[in-house]
Short mmCIF file of C-alpha atoms and ligand atoms in Angstrom, two decimals:
data_model
loop_
_atom_site.label_atom_id
_atom_site.label_comp_id
_atom_site.label_asym_id
_atom_site.label_seq_id
_atom_site.Cartn_x
_atom_site.Cartn_y
_atom_site.Cartn_z
CA MET A 1 0.65 -8.39 24.72
CA GLU A 2 -2.06 -5.78 24.99
CA THR A 3 -2.09 -3.31 22.11
CA LYS A 4 -2.48 0.27 23.35
CA ARG A 5 -4.62 2.63 21.32
CA PHE A 6 -3.33 6.19 21.25
CA GLY A 7 -5.05 9.40 20.19
CA THR A 8 -3.12 12.27 18.67
CA THR A 9 -2.59 14.63 21.61
CA GLU A 10 0.99 15.63 22.27
CA SER A 11 1.18 13.51 25.42
CA GLU A 12 -0.24 10.42 23.69
CA LEU A 13 2.23 10.83 20.82
CA ALA A 14 5.02 11.17 23.39
CA GLU A 15 3.93 7.86 24.94
CA ALA A 16 3.86 6.14 21.55
CA ALA A 17 7.28 7.65 20.74
CA ALA A 18 8.66 6.29 24.02
CA LEU A 19 7.56 2.78 23.04
CA LEU A 20 9.39 3.21 19.73
CA ALA A 21 12.52 4.53 21.45
CA GLY A 22 12.37 1.49 23.75
CA GLY A 23 12.49 -0.91 20.81
CA ASP A 24 8.79 -1.67 20.41
CA VAL A 25 6.66 -1.52 17.27
CA VAL A 26 3.74 0.90 16.88
CA GLY A 27 1.18 1.41 14.11
CA PHE A 28 0.69 4.95 12.84
CA PRO A 29 -1.22 6.81 10.12
CA THR A 30 0.34 8.17 6.95
CA GLU A 31 -1.30 9.85 3.95
CA THR A 32 -1.22 6.54 2.03
CA VAL A 33 -1.98 3.68 4.44
CA TYR A 34 -1.16 2.90 8.09
CA GLY A 35 2.45 1.89 8.74
CA LEU A 36 3.95 -0.37 11.41
CA GLY A 37 6.97 1.51 12.71
CA ALA A 38 10.18 0.60 14.53
CA ASN A 39 13.51 2.38 15.09
CA ALA A 40 15.22 1.98 11.71
CA PHE A 41 18.66 1.76 13.36
CA ASP A 42 17.70 -1.02 15.81
CA ALA A 43 17.90 -4.48 14.23
CA ALA A 44 16.06 -6.18 17.10
CA ALA A 45 13.19 -3.69 16.93
CA VAL A 46 12.96 -4.12 13.16
CA SER A 47 12.80 -7.91 13.56
CA LYS A 48 9.65 -7.47 15.64
CA ILE A 49 7.94 -5.97 12.59
CA PHE A 50 8.57 -9.13 10.60
CA GLN A 51 7.31 -11.30 13.46
CA ALA A 52 4.13 -9.30 14.02
CA LYS A 53 3.21 -9.26 10.33
CA GLY A 54 4.41 -12.76 9.46
CA ARG A 55 6.40 -11.02 6.72
CA PRO A 56 9.01 -12.94 4.68
CA SER A 57 12.46 -11.70 5.72
CA ASP A 58 13.55 -11.10 2.09
CA ASN A 59 11.08 -8.22 1.74
CA PRO A 60 12.74 -4.86 2.58
CA LEU A 61 11.12 -2.03 4.55
CA ILE A 62 10.68 1.65 3.75
CA VAL A 63 12.43 4.12 6.07
CA HIS A 64 10.30 7.13 7.02
CA ILE A 65 11.90 10.48 7.85
CA ALA A 66 10.50 13.79 9.07
CA ARG A 67 13.16 16.17 7.72
CA ARG A 68 14.94 16.40 4.42
CA GLU A 69 18.40 16.40 6.06
CA ASP A 70 17.72 13.03 7.73
CA VAL A 71 17.96 11.34 4.35
CA ASP A 72 21.76 11.59 4.72
CA LYS A 73 21.61 9.31 7.77
CA VAL A 74 20.10 6.47 5.76
CA VAL A 75 21.52 6.78 2.23
CA ARG A 76 25.08 6.98 0.93
CA ALA A 77 24.44 9.34 -1.97
CA VAL A 78 21.64 11.57 -3.22
CA PRO A 79 21.80 11.84 -7.01
CA ASP A 80 20.48 14.93 -8.75
CA ALA A 81 17.31 13.20 -9.90
CA ALA A 82 16.52 12.28 -6.29
CA LYS A 83 16.99 15.88 -5.18
CA ARG A 84 14.50 17.06 -7.79
CA CYS A 85 11.97 14.41 -6.72
CA MET A 86 12.31 15.35 -3.06
CA GLU A 87 11.79 19.02 -3.83
CA ARG A 88 8.70 18.35 -5.91
CA PHE A 89 7.03 15.41 -4.13
CA TRP A 90 8.15 15.36 -0.47
CA PRO A 91 6.46 15.20 1.86
CA GLY A 92 4.30 12.82 -0.16
CA PRO A 93 3.57 9.30 -1.42
CA LEU A 94 6.90 8.71 -3.16
CA THR A 95 9.53 6.23 -1.92
CA LEU A 96 12.99 6.66 -3.42
CA VAL A 97 15.29 3.64 -3.66
CA LEU A 98 18.87 4.84 -3.15
CA PRO A 99 22.25 3.36 -2.09
CA VAL A 100 22.02 2.46 1.61
CA SER A 101 24.32 3.87 4.30
CA ASP A 102 26.26 1.70 6.77
CA ARG A 103 24.07 2.76 9.69
CA VAL A 104 20.98 0.94 8.41
CA PRO A 105 20.88 -2.71 9.53
CA SER A 106 20.45 -5.40 6.88
CA GLU A 107 17.11 -6.41 8.48
CA VAL A 108 15.65 -3.20 6.99
CA THR A 109 17.01 -3.72 3.47
CA ALA A 110 16.73 -7.52 3.40
CA GLY A 111 20.42 -7.50 2.54
CA LEU A 112 20.11 -5.29 -0.58
CA ASP A 113 22.62 -2.48 -1.13
CA THR A 114 19.77 0.00 -1.53
CA VAL A 115 17.13 1.38 0.83
CA GLY A 116 13.67 2.82 0.22
CA VAL A 117 13.12 6.18 1.94
CA ARG A 118 10.22 8.61 2.07
CA MET A 119 8.86 11.59 3.98
CA PRO A 120 5.13 11.07 4.59
CA ASP A 121 2.71 13.95 4.06
CA HIS A 122 0.88 13.45 7.34
CA LEU A 123 1.17 15.70 10.36
CA ILE A 124 0.78 12.90 12.93
CA ALA A 125 3.36 10.70 11.20
CA LEU A 126 5.85 13.59 11.07
CA GLN A 127 5.20 14.48 14.72
CA LEU A 128 5.66 10.86 15.80
CA ILE A 129 8.95 10.43 13.91
CA ASP A 130 10.15 13.71 15.39
CA ALA A 131 9.13 12.75 18.93
CA ALA A 132 10.78 9.34 18.59
CA GLY A 133 13.95 11.11 17.45
CA MET A 134 14.87 8.58 14.79
CA PRO A 135 13.81 7.44 11.32
CA LEU A 136 11.13 4.74 11.42
CA ALA A 137 11.31 1.62 9.30
CA ALA A 138 7.70 0.83 8.47
CA PRO A 139 5.86 -1.48 6.13
CA SER A 140 2.09 -1.32 5.81
CA ALA A 141 0.50 -2.37 9.14
CA ASN A 142 -1.38 -5.43 7.89
CA ARG A 143 -0.79 -9.15 8.38
CA SER A 144 1.32 -10.26 5.44
CA GLY A 145 -0.86 -10.95 2.38
CA ARG A 146 -3.87 -8.93 3.61
CA PRO A 147 -5.03 -5.61 2.16
CA SER A 148 -3.13 -2.64 3.60
CA PRO A 149 -4.91 -0.86 6.47
CA THR A 150 -6.44 2.56 5.88
CA THR A 151 -7.85 2.94 9.42
CA ALA A 152 -6.64 2.13 12.95
CA ALA A 153 -9.51 -0.39 13.15
CA HIS A 154 -8.00 -2.28 10.18
CA VAL A 155 -4.64 -2.36 11.98
CA LEU A 156 -6.26 -3.82 15.10
CA GLU A 157 -8.27 -6.31 13.02
CA ASP A 158 -4.96 -7.76 11.78
CA LEU A 159 -2.46 -7.10 14.57
CA SER A 160 -4.25 -6.64 17.92
CA GLY A 161 -2.21 -8.41 20.61
CA ARG A 162 0.84 -8.63 18.33
CA ILE A 163 2.08 -5.01 18.53
CA ALA A 164 2.69 -2.58 21.40
CA GLY A 165 0.38 0.16 20.14
CA VAL A 166 -1.39 2.01 17.37
CA VAL A 167 -1.92 5.75 16.93
CA ASP A 168 -5.43 6.46 15.66
CA GLY A 169 -5.24 9.43 13.31
CA GLY A 170 -8.42 8.74 11.34
CA ALA A 171 -8.68 7.40 7.80
CA ALA A 172 -5.62 7.55 5.52
CA GLY A 173 -6.20 9.83 2.51
CA VAL A 174 -4.64 8.39 -0.65
CA GLY A 175 -5.63 4.82 0.17
CA VAL A 176 -2.99 2.98 -1.89
CA GLU A 177 0.69 2.76 -0.94
CA SER A 178 3.43 5.09 -2.10
CA THR A 179 5.03 4.88 -5.51
CA VAL A 180 8.37 3.04 -5.23
CA LEU A 181 10.87 4.64 -7.61
CA ASP A 182 14.31 3.09 -8.11
CA LEU A 183 16.91 5.82 -8.69
CA SER A 184 19.92 3.57 -8.11
CA GLY A 185 20.25 2.62 -11.81
CA PRO A 186 20.82 4.58 -15.02
CA VAL A 187 17.12 5.19 -15.79
CA PRO A 188 14.47 5.90 -13.12
CA MET A 189 12.20 2.87 -12.78
CA ILE A 190 8.83 2.53 -11.05
CA LEU A 191 8.90 -0.69 -9.02
CA ARG A 192 5.43 -0.18 -7.57
CA PRO A 193 2.85 2.32 -8.91
CA GLY A 194 1.21 4.52 -6.28
CA GLY A 195 0.00 7.97 -5.32
CA VAL A 196 2.63 9.88 -7.32
CA THR A 197 1.82 8.87 -10.88
CA ARG A 198 4.12 8.03 -13.77
CA GLU A 199 2.85 11.15 -15.54
CA MET A 200 3.84 13.35 -12.56
CA LEU A 201 7.30 11.77 -12.36
CA ALA A 202 7.90 12.15 -16.09
CA GLU A 203 7.37 15.91 -15.76
CA VAL A 204 10.32 16.10 -13.40
CA LEU A 205 12.56 13.30 -14.68
CA GLY A 206 11.85 12.90 -18.37
CA GLU A 207 12.11 9.18 -19.15
CA VAL A 208 10.60 6.92 -16.47
CA GLN A 209 10.39 3.16 -16.96
CA ILE A 210 8.01 0.75 -15.29
CA ASP A 211 9.34 -2.59 -14.04
CA PRO A 212 8.20 -4.79 -16.98
CA VAL A 213 7.20 -7.58 -14.57
CA LEU A 214 4.34 -5.42 -13.26
CA ALA A 215 2.46 -5.56 -16.56
CA SER A 216 3.23 -9.14 -17.57
CA GLY A 217 3.24 -10.80 -14.15
CA VAL A 218 6.11 -12.92 -15.52
CA GLY A 219 9.67 -12.95 -14.14
CA THR A 220 11.22 -11.66 -10.93
CA PRO A 221 10.20 -8.14 -9.97
CA LYS A 222 12.94 -5.77 -8.78
CA SER A 223 10.91 -4.89 -5.71
CA PRO A 224 10.90 -8.07 -3.61
CA GLY A 225 7.50 -7.37 -2.01
CA VAL A 226 5.77 -7.23 -5.35
CA LYS A 227 6.15 -10.97 -5.93
CA TYR A 228 4.00 -12.01 -2.98
CA THR A 229 0.23 -12.51 -3.06
CA HIS A 230 -1.12 -9.38 -1.54
CA TYR A 231 -4.23 -7.34 -0.94
CA ALA A 232 -6.35 -10.46 -1.38
CA PRO A 233 -9.82 -10.87 0.06
CA ARG A 234 -10.63 -14.35 1.40
CA GLY A 235 -13.09 -14.98 -1.45
CA GLU A 236 -11.94 -15.71 -5.00
CA MET A 237 -11.82 -12.45 -6.92
CA TRP A 238 -12.26 -12.10 -10.71
CA LEU A 239 -11.71 -8.94 -12.70
CA VAL A 240 -14.22 -8.38 -15.50
CA ALA A 241 -12.95 -6.24 -18.40
CA GLY A 242 -14.46 -5.05 -21.68
CA GLU A 243 -17.61 -3.34 -22.89
CA ARG A 244 -20.05 -6.03 -21.76
CA ASP A 245 -18.68 -6.12 -18.21
CA GLN A 246 -21.94 -5.14 -16.51
CA GLU A 247 -23.99 -7.75 -18.38
CA VAL A 248 -21.42 -10.50 -17.82
CA ILE A 249 -21.07 -9.73 -14.12
CA ALA A 250 -24.86 -9.94 -13.76
CA GLU A 251 -24.85 -13.37 -15.49
CA ARG A 252 -21.99 -14.63 -13.34
CA VAL A 253 -23.75 -13.46 -10.19
CA GLU A 254 -26.85 -15.51 -11.11
CA GLN A 255 -24.76 -18.60 -11.93
CA ALA A 256 -22.72 -18.39 -8.74
CA LYS A 257 -25.82 -17.88 -6.61
CA ARG A 258 -27.44 -20.96 -8.14
CA ALA A 259 -24.30 -22.88 -7.22
CA GLY A 260 -24.81 -21.78 -3.61
CA HIS A 261 -22.11 -19.10 -3.38
CA ARG A 262 -22.20 -15.80 -1.53
CA VAL A 263 -21.37 -13.47 -4.40
CA GLY A 264 -19.79 -10.03 -4.13
CA VAL A 265 -19.53 -7.30 -6.77
CA LEU A 266 -16.96 -4.52 -6.54
CA THR A 267 -18.24 -1.47 -8.39
CA THR A 268 -18.46 2.31 -7.95
CA GLU A 269 -21.27 4.62 -6.87
CA GLU A 270 -22.37 5.13 -10.49
CA ARG A 271 -23.44 1.49 -10.80
CA ALA A 272 -24.21 0.61 -7.19
CA ASN A 273 -27.82 -0.33 -8.03
CA GLU A 274 -27.08 -2.43 -11.12
CA TYR A 275 -26.38 -5.76 -9.43
CA PRO A 276 -29.44 -6.84 -7.44
CA GLY A 277 -29.00 -10.01 -5.41
CA ALA A 278 -25.24 -9.59 -4.97
CA ILE A 279 -23.25 -8.20 -2.04
CA VAL A 280 -22.46 -4.90 -3.73
CA ILE A 281 -19.63 -2.74 -2.44
CA ALA A 282 -19.39 0.63 -4.17
CA CYS A 283 -15.93 2.05 -3.93
CA GLY A 284 -15.73 5.77 -4.74
CA ARG A 285 -16.72 7.33 -8.05
CA ARG A 286 -15.38 6.16 -11.39
CA ARG A 287 -15.28 9.76 -12.61
CA GLU A 288 -12.77 10.59 -9.83
CA LEU A 289 -10.29 7.74 -9.60
CA ALA A 290 -8.70 9.18 -6.45
CA THR A 291 -11.90 8.33 -4.57
CA VAL A 292 -11.65 4.73 -5.79
CA ALA A 293 -8.06 4.50 -4.52
CA ALA A 294 -9.09 5.94 -1.16
CA GLY A 295 -11.83 3.34 -0.65
CA LEU A 296 -10.28 0.29 -2.30
CA TYR A 297 -8.78 -1.62 0.64
CA ASP A 298 -11.73 -0.98 2.92
CA ALA A 299 -14.00 -2.33 0.16
CA ILE A 300 -11.89 -5.48 -0.17
CA ARG A 301 -12.01 -6.01 3.59
CA GLN A 302 -15.81 -5.56 3.59
CA PHE A 303 -16.19 -8.61 1.35
CA ASP A 304 -14.52 -10.62 4.11
CA HIS A 305 -16.92 -9.22 6.71
CA GLU A 306 -19.81 -10.26 4.42
CA HIS A 307 -18.25 -13.72 3.91
CA ALA A 308 -18.33 -13.39 0.13
CA ASP A 309 -16.71 -16.49 -1.38
CA VAL A 310 -16.62 -15.26 -4.97
CA ILE A 311 -16.24 -11.63 -6.04
CA TYR A 312 -16.53 -9.97 -9.47
CA ALA A 313 -14.82 -6.61 -9.86
CA GLU A 314 -15.06 -3.93 -12.53
CA VAL A 315 -11.77 -2.62 -13.93
CA PHE A 316 -10.39 0.90 -14.40
CA PRO A 317 -8.35 2.81 -17.00
CA GLU A 318 -4.63 2.49 -16.29
CA SER A 319 -3.67 6.15 -16.36
CA GLY A 320 -2.92 8.42 -13.41
CA VAL A 321 -3.69 6.69 -10.13
CA GLY A 322 -5.61 4.07 -12.18
CA LEU A 323 -2.27 2.31 -12.74
CA ALA A 324 -1.87 1.76 -8.99
CA ILE A 325 -5.52 0.73 -8.58
CA MET A 326 -5.27 -1.88 -11.34
CA ASN A 327 -1.91 -3.13 -10.03
CA ARG A 328 -3.52 -3.82 -6.64
CA LEU A 329 -6.71 -5.28 -8.14
CA ARG A 330 -4.77 -7.68 -10.37
CA LYS A 331 -2.89 -8.94 -7.35
CA ALA A 332 -6.05 -9.18 -5.24
CA ALA A 333 -7.52 -11.30 -8.05
CA SER A 334 -4.34 -13.37 -8.51
CA HIS A 335 -4.41 -12.17 -12.16
CA ARG A 336 -7.81 -13.84 -12.88
CA VAL A 337 -9.44 -11.75 -15.63
CA ILE A 338 -12.62 -12.38 -17.67
CA HIS A 339 -12.53 -10.53 -21.00
CA THR A 340 -15.96 -9.61 -22.38
O1 TXA B 1 2.81 4.05 1.37
C1 TXA B 1 3.67 3.24 1.74
O2 TXA B 1 4.69 3.01 1.08
C2 TXA B 1 3.41 2.49 3.04
C3 TXA B 1 3.43 3.51 4.18
C4 TXA B 1 3.33 2.88 5.53
O3 TXA B 1 4.57 4.31 4.06
N1 TXA B 1 4.39 1.48 3.26
C5 TXA B 1 4.42 0.33 2.52
O4 TXA B 1 5.41 -0.55 2.89
O5 TXA B 1 3.63 0.09 1.64
P1 TXA B 1 5.45 -2.07 2.41
O6 TXA B 1 6.56 -2.67 3.19
O7 TXA B 1 4.13 -2.67 2.54
O8 TXA B 1 5.91 -2.00 0.94
C6 TXA B 1 7.23 -1.63 0.61
C7 TXA B 1 7.53 -2.00 -0.82
C8 TXA B 1 7.71 -3.49 -0.97
O9 TXA B 1 7.18 -3.88 -2.23
C9 TXA B 1 9.23 -3.62 -0.94
O10 TXA B 1 9.68 -4.77 -1.60
C10 TXA B 1 9.66 -2.34 -1.63
O11 TXA B 1 8.76 -1.37 -1.17
N2 TXA B 1 11.01 -1.95 -1.25
C11 TXA B 1 11.47 -1.47 -0.05
N3 TXA B 1 12.79 -1.27 -0.08
C12 TXA B 1 13.21 -1.59 -1.33
C13 TXA B 1 14.48 -1.61 -1.99
N4 TXA B 1 15.60 -1.25 -1.37
N5 TXA B 1 14.53 -2.02 -3.28
C14 TXA B 1 13.39 -2.39 -3.93
N6 TXA B 1 12.16 -2.41 -3.35
C15 TXA B 1 12.07 -2.02 -2.07
MG1 MG B 2 2.55 -3.88 2.37
#
C-alpha cells in the first residue's frame, strides 16, 4: 500500500478524514507525539492499527475525542475527580482511565473494563477528529518497541507502506506521551508519567499515587503497555548517574572505542563539547527540562542513523517532566544504570 502524505489544508484533512471513515488507519500529529488513528467504534479498523505496528493485542489503545461531551460515548461514568481533571487539563497531555461503555469494541481496550480517553491540545488533531466525525483510537505511530514519533518523517520511517496516510503537522511539542491516570479505583494512580506532572495533578486531586512498578521495574504494571521494551535505540544504552558522570562517560567512551565500537553520548547543550571522539547528541537544555522532553525521541533515533552500537546517557532529576523523561530513558536502556 502506498502511504499518502497530507498537509493541513481543509481539503487535505477532509481526504484524510474520509480514509478514517472508510475504515483505514492514518497517522496524525498531537501535542505529545504522532498518533496512528482509526475509528474507535470499528473493530476491523482498530485491528489494522495492531497489524501496522506489530503491537501485542493485549495492549489497549487511547481514544481521542475533540469535544468534552463525546466522552459520554466512550465511558460509562465520569466521576467527580475526572470532571475536575478535564476542566483543568483538557485539551492536553492527560489520558484518563475510566469505566468503558458498551459501544467501544474490546479490540480498543484489550478486553479490560476500562478505557483510556483524552482530548489532544492540537488544532490539526481536533480538526481531523471532527472531520472524521468519530472518536479516534490511536496509539503512538511507531513500530512496536521503537521510540514514539515526534515528526511525520519518523512515522514514515517506521510505517511507510503499512498505513493509508499520514498528516504532516510539523514537530510535536511536548515530545513525550501523555500522562496515563487511572481514575477507576479509590485513589488516583499514575500508570505512565507524562506531560501533565504528578505535581500538577496533586494540586487538583490531592493524593496521587504512582504505579509502584514504575520505580522498581518489578511486578506487573497496571498499564499493559508499560511492560514491553520500548523507546529503545538499536545500540545498547547505559544510563550514567552520580556526580562523576561526565568523567566516567569519558572513560567509557575511550574503552568502547578501543574495543572497536561506535560510541554515542546522550547529553544536553550545556555539555555538548565535553565528549570529543564520541557521537554526541545534545538534547535540549538541562536547565529547561521541557526542551529535553521535546527532543528526546528524535535524539534516540539519531543514534540509529549514526549506527551507534553503544550509548552512554546522562540522567535527569525526577521532578516535573523529569519523571517522564527518566521513565522513558530507563526503558530505552533496559534499566542498565552505572552509578558513579
Ligand atoms: O500522548 C499519547 O498518549 C499518545 C498520543 C498519540 O495520544 N498515545 C500513546 O498511545 O502514547 P500508546 O498506545 O503508545 O500508549 C498508551 C498507553 C499504553 O501504556 C497502554 O497500556 C495504556 O496507555 N492504556 C491504554 N488504555 C488503558 C487502560 N484502559 N488501562 C490501563 N492502561 C491503558
Ligand atoms: Mg506507544
